[in-house]
Amino acid sequence: MDGVLASIYPQLIKFEFEASGKRIHAEDMIGRNEEEVFPNFHAHLHTDGFFETAPVIPGSQEVLEALNEQYEVFIVSAAMEFPKSLSEKQNWLNRHFPFISWKQMIFCGLKTPIQGDIMIDDMFKNLDHFKGRGILFTQPHNQLLDPKNNTRVHHWSDIKSLLLG
Amino acid sequence: MDGVLASIYPQLIKFEFEASGKRIHAEDMIGRNEEEVFPNFHAHLHTDGFFETAPVIPGSQEVLEALNEQYEVFIVSAAMEFPKSLSEKQNWLNRHFPFISWKQMIFCGLKTPIQGDIMIDDMFKNLDHFKGRGILFTQPHNQLLDPKNNTRVHHWSDIKSLLLG
């Protein structure tokens, strides 16, 4: 969800500026983890509204709606670490992805028990444990890394080409 | 979670009596779904506090704590249908099962994407899709049914014997 459907980086930049006055630029984030870049990273994730007001990643709504017609889609989000995020994330999905029903939502701590044929994620810690086909969604923290055995995509249009032919 | 860790039947009986004055007895529930037995079933599940104040099923705390030492345990709950239940269920787990970390919690709609070696559940709709070993926890709604290819257990002491030797 974060980094694939929800645009978390612009949200972190905004919250960091509001909290500390520090301006983070896109190039500051390349190849670095969020914790290194944003001094108040964990505080932001515990702030009311952080998840609920996150922008949608361009193209995700149209392409996911089309995928949802041809595939059995589940939205799996590592949400448990941030208790406030549970209802915010469900509200956010209902608002921006109304074609995704509650039956298709999974909020977890670790994603290791999740099985499937294809996983789209921006984090190696999730893809590395997955037995199906991995699709790495480019985000600044992973853009310098070898995609390993995953297919790298930069935009939802790449996912459309890959999975909707 | 419900029907294995959380004692949902006494909770439904209490909420039904408070809502309608109707007294449901344990024997009314045998072999029947909750929807048939409790006229206000869905309303109860949407009522504040329903999940958070549910009693703990006897033996579950001690045996699950011991299992947690020897197995990689995940608590998987079909919670998404009832948005209020998300935070209530997390609070409930934190209170009654403090040895279970947020990393081990999964709240979902369907349990079909969950993989593992063993699943303990009271519902065939969850066990039927599971590729590992199924353990059917006896509840009134399932007690007349053939356990199919699952091992039936009546109490947490049975789980202790089965999995902790």
CSV table of C-alpha atoms in Angstrom, one decimal:
chain,number,residue,atom,x,y,z
A,1,MET,CA,0.0,0.0,0.0
A,2,ASP,CA,2.6,2.6,1.1
A,3,GLY,CA,5.0,3.2,-1.7
A,4,VAL,CA,2.8,1.4,-4.3
A,5,LEU,CA,-0.7,2.9,-3.9
A,6,ALA,CA,-0.1,5.6,-1.3
A,7,SER,CA,2.5,8.3,-2.0
A,8,ILE,CA,4.3,8.3,1.3
A,9,TYR,CA,7.4,10.3,0.3
A,10,PRO,CA,5.6,13.6,-0.5
A,11,GLN,CA,3.7,13.1,2.7
A,12,LEU,CA,6.9,12.6,4.8
A,13,ILE,CA,8.4,15.7,3.2
A,14,LYS,CA,5.3,17.7,4.1
A,15,PHE,CA,5.1,16.4,7.7
A,16,GLU,CA,8.8,16.9,8.3
A,17,PHE,CA,8.7,20.5,7.1
A,18,GLU,CA,5.7,21.2,9.3
A,19,ALA,CA,7.3,19.6,12.3
A,20,SER,CA,10.9,20.8,12.1
A,21,GLY,CA,11.1,23.3,9.2
A,22,LYS,CA,13.6,21.0,7.5
A,23,ARG,CA,13.2,20.7,3.8
A,24,ILE,CA,13.9,17.3,2.4
A,25,HIS,CA,14.4,17.0,-1.4
A,26,ALA,CA,13.8,14.0,-3.6
A,27,GLU,CA,17.5,13.6,-4.2
A,28,ASP,CA,18.2,13.4,-0.5
A,29,MET,CA,16.2,10.2,-0.3
A,30,ILE,CA,17.9,8.2,-3.1
A,31,GLY,CA,19.4,5.0,-1.8
A,32,ARG,CA,18.6,5.8,1.8
A,33,ASN,CA,16.0,4.5,4.3
A,34,GLU,CA,13.3,6.8,5.5
A,35,GLU,CA,14.7,6.6,9.1
A,36,GLU,CA,18.0,8.1,8.0
A,37,VAL,CA,16.5,10.9,5.9
A,38,PHE,CA,13.6,12.1,8.1
A,39,PRO,CA,14.6,13.0,11.7
A,40,ASN,CA,11.0,12.6,12.9
A,41,PHE,CA,10.1,9.6,10.8
A,42,HIS,CA,8.5,7.5,13.5
A,43,ALA,CA,6.6,10.5,15.0
A,44,HIS,CA,5.1,11.2,11.6
A,45,LEU,CA,3.7,7.7,11.2
A,46,HIS,CA,2.1,8.0,14.6
A,47,THR,CA,0.5,11.4,13.7
A,48,ASP,CA,-3.2,11.6,13.2
A,49,GLY,CA,-4.1,11.9,9.5
A,50,PHE,CA,-0.7,10.9,8.2
A,51,PHE,CA,-2.1,7.8,6.4
A,52,GLU,CA,-5.6,9.1,5.7
A,53,THR,CA,-4.4,12.2,3.8
A,54,ALA,CA,-1.7,10.5,1.8
A,55,PRO,CA,-1.9,11.3,-1.9
A,56,VAL,CA,-2.6,8.5,-4.4
A,57,ILE,CA,0.2,7.3,-6.6
A,58,PRO,CA,-0.6,8.3,-10.2
A,59,GLY,CA,-2.1,5.7,-12.3
A,60,SER,CA,-2.8,3.2,-9.5
A,61,GLN,CA,-6.5,3.7,-9.4
A,62,GLU,CA,-7.2,3.0,-13.1
A,63,VAL,CA,-4.7,0.2,-13.4
A,64,LEU,CA,-5.7,-1.5,-10.2
A,65,GLU,CA,-9.4,-1.3,-11.2
A,66,ALA,CA,-8.5,-3.1,-14.5
A,67,LEU,CA,-6.4,-5.7,-12.7
A,68,ASN,CA,-9.3,-6.3,-10.3
A,69,GLU,CA,-11.3,-7.4,-13.3
A,70,GLN,CA,-8.8,-10.0,-14.3
A,71,TYR,CA,-7.0,-11.1,-11.2
A,72,GLU,CA,-7.9,-11.9,-7.6
A,73,VAL,CA,-6.4,-8.8,-5.9
A,74,PHE,CA,-5.5,-8.4,-2.3
A,75,ILE,CA,-4.2,-5.2,-0.7
A,76,VAL,CA,-1.7,-6.2,2.0
A,77,SER,CA,-0.3,-3.5,4.2
A,78,ALA,CA,2.1,-3.7,7.1
A,79,ALA,CA,0.0,-1.6,9.3
A,80,MET,CA,0.0,-3.2,12.7
A,81,GLU,CA,3.1,-1.3,14.0
A,82,PHE,CA,1.0,1.9,13.9
A,83,PRO,CA,-2.4,1.3,15.6
A,84,LYS,CA,-3.9,4.6,14.4
A,85,SER,CA,-3.2,3.6,10.8
A,86,LEU,CA,-5.7,0.7,10.8
A,87,SER,CA,-8.8,2.7,10.5
A,88,GLU,CA,-7.1,5.5,8.5
A,89,LYS,CA,-5.9,3.0,6.0
A,90,GLN,CA,-9.3,1.3,5.7
A,91,ASN,CA,-10.9,4.7,5.2
A,92,TRP,CA,-8.3,5.7,2.6
A,93,LEU,CA,-8.8,2.5,0.6
A,94,ASN,CA,-12.6,2.9,0.7
A,95,ARG,CA,-12.3,6.5,-0.5
A,96,HIS,CA,-9.7,6.1,-3.3
A,97,PHE,CA,-10.2,2.4,-4.3
A,98,PRO,CA,-14.0,1.9,-3.8
A,99,PHE,CA,-13.9,-1.2,-6.1
A,100,ILE,CA,-11.7,-3.0,-3.4
A,101,SER,CA,-14.0,-4.7,-0.9
A,102,TRP,CA,-13.2,-5.4,2.7
A,103,LYS,CA,-12.8,-9.0,1.7
A,104,GLN,CA,-9.7,-8.0,-0.3
A,105,MET,CA,-7.9,-6.1,2.5
A,106,ILE,CA,-5.2,-7.5,4.8
A,107,PHE,CA,-3.4,-5.5,7.5
A,108,CYS,CA,-0.5,-7.3,9.0
A,109,GLY,CA,2.7,-6.9,10.9
A,110,LEU,CA,5.0,-9.1,8.8
A,111,LYS,CA,4.0,-10.2,5.2
A,112,THR,CA,5.8,-13.5,5.5
A,113,PRO,CA,2.5,-15.6,5.9
A,114,ILE,CA,1.0,-14.1,2.7
A,115,GLN,CA,0.9,-16.4,-0.4
A,116,GLY,CA,0.0,-15.6,-3.9
A,117,ASP,CA,1.2,-15.7,-7.5
A,118,ILE,CA,2.4,-12.1,-7.8
A,119,MET,CA,3.4,-9.5,-5.2
A,120,ILE,CA,4.0,-5.8,-6.1
A,121,ASP,CA,6.0,-4.1,-3.3
A,122,ASP,CA,8.7,-1.5,-2.9
A,123,MET,CA,10.5,-3.4,-0.1
A,124,PHE,CA,12.9,-6.3,-0.4
A,125,LYS,CA,12.0,-7.4,3.1
A,126,ASN,CA,8.6,-8.3,1.8
A,127,LEU,CA,9.6,-9.6,-1.7
A,128,ASP,CA,12.4,-11.8,-0.4
A,129,HIS,CA,10.1,-14.1,1.5
A,130,PHE,CA,7.5,-14.3,-1.2
A,131,LYS,CA,7.4,-17.6,-3.2
A,132,GLY,CA,5.6,-16.2,-6.3
A,133,ARG,CA,6.7,-13.6,-8.8
A,134,GLY,CA,8.0,-10.4,-7.3
A,135,ILE,CA,7.5,-6.9,-8.9
A,136,LEU,CA,9.6,-4.2,-7.3
A,137,PHE,CA,8.0,-0.8,-7.4
A,138,THR,CA,10.7,1.9,-7.7
A,139,GLN,CA,11.0,4.3,-4.8
A,140,PRO,CA,14.0,6.4,-3.9
A,141,HIS,CA,15.1,4.0,-1.2
A,142,ASN,CA,15.4,1.1,-3.6
A,143,GLN,CA,16.3,2.8,-6.9
A,144,LEU,CA,20.0,2.2,-6.7
A,145,LEU,CA,19.7,-1.5,-5.8
A,146,ASP,CA,19.7,-4.5,-8.0
A,147,PRO,CA,16.1,-5.8,-8.3
A,148,LYS,CA,17.4,-9.3,-7.6
A,149,ASN,CA,14.9,-11.9,-9.0
A,150,ASN,CA,12.1,-9.3,-9.1
A,151,THR,CA,10.9,-7.3,-12.1
A,152,ARG,CA,11.4,-3.6,-11.6
A,153,VAL,CA,8.6,-1.2,-12.5
A,154,HIS,CA,8.8,2.6,-12.3
A,155,HIS,CA,5.2,3.5,-12.8
A,156,TRP,CA,1.7,1.9,-12.8
A,157,SER,CA,1.9,2.1,-16.7
A,158,ASP,CA,4.7,-0.5,-16.5
A,159,ILE,CA,2.4,-2.7,-14.4
A,160,LYS,CA,-0.3,-2.3,-17.0
A,161,SER,CA,2.1,-3.4,-19.8
A,162,LEU,CA,3.4,-6.3,-17.7
A,163,LEU,CA,0.1,-7.7,-16.4
A,164,LEU,CA,-2.6,-6.5,-18.7
A,165,GLY,CA,-0.7,-7.0,-22.0
B,1,MET,CA,-9.4,-15.2,17.1
B,2,ASP,CA,-13.2,-15.2,17.6
B,3,GLY,CA,-14.2,-18.7,18.7
B,4,VAL,CA,-10.7,-19.8,19.4
B,5,LEU,CA,-9.2,-17.1,21.7
B,6,ALA,CA,-12.2,-14.8,22.2
B,7,SER,CA,-15.3,-16.2,23.6
B,8,ILE,CA,-17.9,-14.8,21.2
B,9,TYR,CA,-20.9,-16.9,22.2
B,10,PRO,CA,-21.3,-15.6,25.8
B,11,GLN,CA,-20.8,-12.2,24.4
B,12,LEU,CA,-23.5,-12.6,21.8
B,13,ILE,CA,-25.9,-14.0,24.4
B,14,LYS,CA,-25.2,-11.0,26.7
B,15,PHE,CA,-25.6,-8.4,23.9
B,16,GLU,CA,-28.8,-10.1,22.5
B,17,PHE,CA,-30.4,-10.0,26.0
B,18,GLU,CA,-29.5,-6.4,26.5
B,19,ALA,CA,-30.8,-5.4,23.1
B,20,SER,CA,-34.0,-7.5,22.8
B,21,GLY,CA,-34.6,-9.2,26.1
B,22,LYS,CA,-34.4,-12.5,24.3
B,23,ARG,CA,-32.5,-15.2,26.2
B,24,ILE,CA,-30.5,-17.5,24.0
B,25,HIS,CA,-29.3,-20.8,25.6
B,26,ALA,CA,-26.2,-22.8,24.7
B,27,GLU,CA,-28.4,-25.6,23.3
B,28,ASP,CA,-30.2,-23.2,20.9
B,29,MET,CA,-26.9,-22.7,19.1
B,30,ILE,CA,-25.9,-26.3,18.4
B,31,GLY,CA,-25.6,-26.9,14.7
B,32,ARG,CA,-26.8,-23.5,13.7
B,33,ASN,CA,-25.1,-20.3,12.4
B,34,GLU,CA,-25.0,-17.2,14.6
B,35,GLU,CA,-27.1,-15.3,12.0
B,36,GLU,CA,-30.0,-17.8,12.5
B,37,VAL,CA,-29.8,-17.8,16.3
B,38,PHE,CA,-29.3,-14.1,17.2
B,39,PRO,CA,-31.9,-11.8,15.7
B,40,ASN,CA,-29.5,-8.8,16.0
B,41,PHE,CA,-26.3,-10.6,15.2
B,42,HIS,CA,-24.9,-8.1,12.7
B,43,ALA,CA,-25.9,-5.1,14.9
B,44,HIS,CA,-24.0,-6.6,17.9
B,45,LEU,CA,-20.8,-7.0,15.8
B,46,HIS,CA,-21.0,-3.3,14.9
B,47,THR,CA,-21.6,-2.2,18.6
B,48,ASP,CA,-18.8,-0.3,20.4
B,49,GLY,CA,-17.1,-2.6,22.8
B,50,PHE,CA,-18.4,-5.9,21.5
B,51,PHE,CA,-14.9,-7.2,20.6
B,52,GLU,CA,-12.9,-5.3,23.2
B,53,THR,CA,-14.9,-6.7,26.2
B,54,ALA,CA,-15.1,-10.3,24.9
B,55,PRO,CA,-14.1,-12.9,27.5
B,56,VAL,CA,-10.9,-15.0,26.9
B,57,ILE,CA,-11.5,-18.7,26.1
B,58,PRO,CA,-10.2,-20.7,29.1
B,59,GLY,CA,-6.7,-22.1,28.7
B,60,SER,CA,-5.8,-20.1,25.6
B,61,GLN,CA,-3.4,-17.7,27.3
B,62,GLU,CA,-1.2,-20.3,29.0
B,63,VAL,CA,-1.2,-22.7,26.0
B,64,LEU,CA,-0.6,-20.0,23.4
B,65,GLU,CA,2.2,-18.5,25.4
B,66,ALA,CA,3.9,-22.0,25.5
B,67,LEU,CA,3.2,-22.5,21.7
B,68,ASN,CA,4.8,-19.1,21.1
B,69,GLU,CA,8.0,-20.4,22.5
B,70,GLN,CA,8.2,-23.3,20.2
B,71,TYR,CA,6.3,-22.2,17.0
B,72,GLU,CA,6.2,-19.1,14.8
B,73,VAL,CA,2.7,-18.0,15.8
B,74,PHE,CA,0.4,-15.6,13.9
B,75,ILE,CA,-3.0,-14.5,15.1
B,76,VAL,CA,-5.2,-14.1,11.9
B,77,SER,CA,-8.6,-12.5,12.4
B,78,ALA,CA,-11.3,-11.9,9.8
B,79,ALA,CA,-11.9,-8.3,11.1
B,80,MET,CA,-12.2,-6.2,8.0
B,81,GLU,CA,-16.0,-6.5,7.7
B,82,PHE,CA,-16.4,-4.6,11.0
B,83,PRO,CA,-14.2,-1.5,10.9
B,84,LYS,CA,-14.6,-0.7,14.6
B,85,SER,CA,-13.2,-4.1,15.4
B,86,LEU,CA,-9.8,-3.3,14.1
B,87,SER,CA,-8.6,-1.2,17.0
B,88,GLU,CA,-10.7,-3.1,19.5
B,89,LYS,CA,-9.2,-6.4,18.5
B,90,GLN,CA,-5.7,-5.0,18.6
B,91,ASN,CA,-6.3,-3.6,22.1
B,92,TRP,CA,-7.8,-6.9,23.2
B,93,LEU,CA,-4.8,-8.9,22.0
B,94,ASN,CA,-2.4,-6.4,23.6
B,95,ARG,CA,-4.2,-6.7,26.9
B,96,HIS,CA,-4.8,-10.5,27.1
B,97,PHE,CA,-1.9,-11.8,25.0
B,98,PRO,CA,0.9,-9.3,25.7
B,99,PHE,CA,3.5,-11.9,24.5
B,100,ILE,CA,2.1,-11.6,21.0
B,101,SER,CA,3.8,-8.6,19.2
B,102,TRP,CA,2.3,-6.5,16.5
B,103,LYS,CA,4.5,-8.4,14.0
B,104,GLN,CA,2.4,-11.5,14.7
B,105,MET,CA,-1.1,-10.0,14.1
B,106,ILE,CA,-3.0,-10.2,10.8
B,107,PHE,CA,-6.4,-8.7,10.3
B,108,CYS,CA,-8.0,-9.7,7.0
B,109,GLY,CA,-11.3,-10.1,5.1
B,110,LEU,CA,-10.8,-13.5,3.7
B,111,LYS,CA,-8.1,-15.9,5.1
B,112,THR,CA,-7.5,-17.6,1.8
B,113,PRO,CA,-4.1,-15.9,1.1
B,114,ILE,CA,-2.7,-17.0,4.5
B,115,GLN,CA,-0.2,-19.9,4.4
B,116,GLY,CA,1.3,-21.9,7.2
B,117,ASP,CA,1.9,-25.3,8.6
B,118,ILE,CA,-1.0,-25.5,11.0
B,119,MET,CA,-4.3,-23.5,11.3
B,120,ILE,CA,-6.5,-23.6,14.4
B,121,ASP,CA,-10.0,-22.3,13.5
B,122,ASP,CA,-13.6,-22.9,14.3
B,123,MET,CA,-14.8,-22.2,10.7
B,124,PHE,CA,-14.7,-24.6,7.7
B,125,LYS,CA,-14.7,-21.6,5.4
B,126,ASN,CA,-11.2,-20.8,6.6
B,127,LEU,CA,-9.9,-24.4,7.1
B,128,ASP,CA,-11.1,-25.6,3.7
B,129,HIS,CA,-8.8,-23.3,1.8
B,130,PHE,CA,-5.7,-24.0,4.0
B,131,LYS,CA,-3.0,-26.2,2.6
B,132,GLY,CA,-1.4,-27.1,5.9
B,133,ARG,CA,-2.8,-29.1,8.8
B,134,GLY,CA,-6.2,-28.0,10.0
B,135,ILE,CA,-7.3,-28.1,13.7
B,136,LEU,CA,-11.1,-27.5,14.1
B,137,PHE,CA,-11.9,-25.8,17.5
B,138,THR,CA,-15.3,-27.0,18.7
B,139,GLN,CA,-18.0,-24.4,18.9
B,140,PRO,CA,-21.7,-24.9,18.9
B,141,HIS,CA,-22.1,-24.1,15.2
B,142,ASN,CA,-19.7,-26.9,14.2
B,143,GLN,CA,-20.1,-29.5,16.9
B,144,LEU,CA,-22.5,-31.7,14.9
B,145,LEU,CA,-20.4,-31.7,11.8
B,146,ASP,CA,-17.8,-34.1,10.5
B,147,PRO,CA,-14.4,-32.5,11.0
B,148,LYS,CA,-13.4,-33.6,7.5
B,149,ASN,CA,-9.7,-33.7,7.1
B,150,ASN,CA,-9.1,-31.6,10.2
B,151,THR,CA,-8.3,-32.7,13.8
B,152,ARG,CA,-11.1,-31.7,16.1
B,153,VAL,CA,-10.2,-30.2,19.5
B,154,HIS,CA,-12.7,-29.3,22.3
B,155,HIS,CA,-10.4,-27.3,24.6
B,156,TRP,CA,-7.1,-25.6,24.7
B,157,SER,CA,-5.8,-28.6,26.8
B,158,ASP,CA,-6.4,-30.7,23.6
B,159,ILE,CA,-4.2,-28.3,21.7
B,160,LYS,CA,-1.5,-28.6,24.4
B,161,SER,CA,-1.5,-32.4,24.1
B,162,LEU,CA,-1.5,-32.3,20.3
B,163,LEU,CA,1.2,-29.6,19.7
B,164,LEU,CA,3.2,-29.5,22.9
B,165,GLY,CA,3.4,-33.3,23.5
